[in-house]
Amino acid sequence: MRALAEFIMAGRVQAAVVVLLGSWLPLISPAAVALITLRRGAGDGALILLWALLPPLSGFFVGNVGPLMPYVSLGGLLTVYGAALVLRQSLSWGHCLTAVVALSCLTVLSAAWLMPDMAQQMLALFREILASLMAGQEELALSNVFVTGWLGSMTAVAGVLALLLARWWQALLYNPGGFQAEFHQLRLDPAQALVSLAATMYCLVQGGDYLTWLGVFAVPLWLAGVALVHFSVRVRQLGWPVLVVFYPLVVMLNPLSLTLLLLLAFSDTWMNFRARLKPKGSE
């Protein structure tokens, strides 16, 4: 991965090649755009972004997927670019994650508004898939809320992963160890935590199709919770095997595990657990 990051930063031509070819691989293209933006600023980032936009733009004219998915792909790249600018200027992951949430919502809601027919086609596709998976069971009633929430969650989660990869690349090349230190201190301010929790609770109370929006609104708190777990493991010198066990447990115990992470991060906003944790052997 270091070699790829070095190749991206070697010049504009190399970066353009990566974002064009990387469009066929998950995260590579948006992460490359974010890396250039984080390191060199808005101008160079925008130039590489233009190259990265070519594959999804071609989707409007080539293929049979319709314009909705290319539009969402465009929105995903713009989301990563905008959030990378916020992270570069503010040096705050809380602000960056807030930008990801806002831009992801803007992307999918504008797509549903501009292309209602395409949204309906995707909704029909989801119904067919679920009908085949739930043969003989009562058919679920899905709405546009389901489609927009699902696309928004994909945009937000993929955007956050691309930004994490880009920031890790940047630290790998220019600030060894800096990514770990920065990630371990990820903590939302009260306003960010309250908005994230309120939006998450609203989706939970509404239930049904609104649950697909959890992947958008809960992302800041989930990531802050993961960061606190990583910090605790390092301070207490528990070792990497704990994290190897942690991630499968998060998946297997979902939604309980994600709920606990959310509550942990929300509490940390006011209680600052990091200040209370002492290194192993210092008690």
PDB file of N, CA and C in Angstrom, residues 32 49 93 137 164 171:
ATOM      1  N   ALA A  32      -7.550   8.024  -3.367  1.00  0.00           N
ATOM      2  CA  ALA A  32      -6.493   8.754  -4.071  1.00  0.00           C
ATOM      3  C   ALA A  32      -6.847  10.232  -4.185  1.00  0.00           C
ATOM      4  N   LEU A  49      -9.791  14.997  -9.033  1.00  0.00           N
ATOM      5  CA  LEU A  49     -11.215  14.663  -8.936  1.00  0.00           C
ATOM      6  C   LEU A  49     -11.859  14.625 -10.318  1.00  0.00           C
ATOM      7  N   TRP A  93     -11.618  15.289  12.940  1.00  0.00           N
ATOM      8  CA  TRP A  93     -12.403  14.198  12.377  1.00  0.00           C
ATOM      9  C   TRP A  93     -13.888  14.384  12.659  1.00  0.00           C
ATOM     10  N   GLN A 137     -42.856 -16.090   2.174  1.00  0.00           N
ATOM     11  CA  GLN A 137     -43.132 -15.228   3.308  1.00  0.00           C
ATOM     12  C   GLN A 137     -43.857 -13.976   2.836  1.00  0.00           C
ATOM     13  N   LEU A 164     -10.311   7.387   5.711  1.00  0.00           N
ATOM     14  CA  LEU A 164      -9.390   6.726   6.644  1.00  0.00           C
ATOM     15  C   LEU A 164      -8.179   6.176   5.903  1.00  0.00           C
ATOM     16  N   ALA A 171      -0.099   9.707   6.464  1.00  0.00           N
ATOM     17  CA  ALA A 171       0.776   9.526   7.621  1.00  0.00           C
ATOM     18  C   ALA A 171       1.923   8.576   7.300  1.00  0.00           C
TER      19      ALA A 171
END
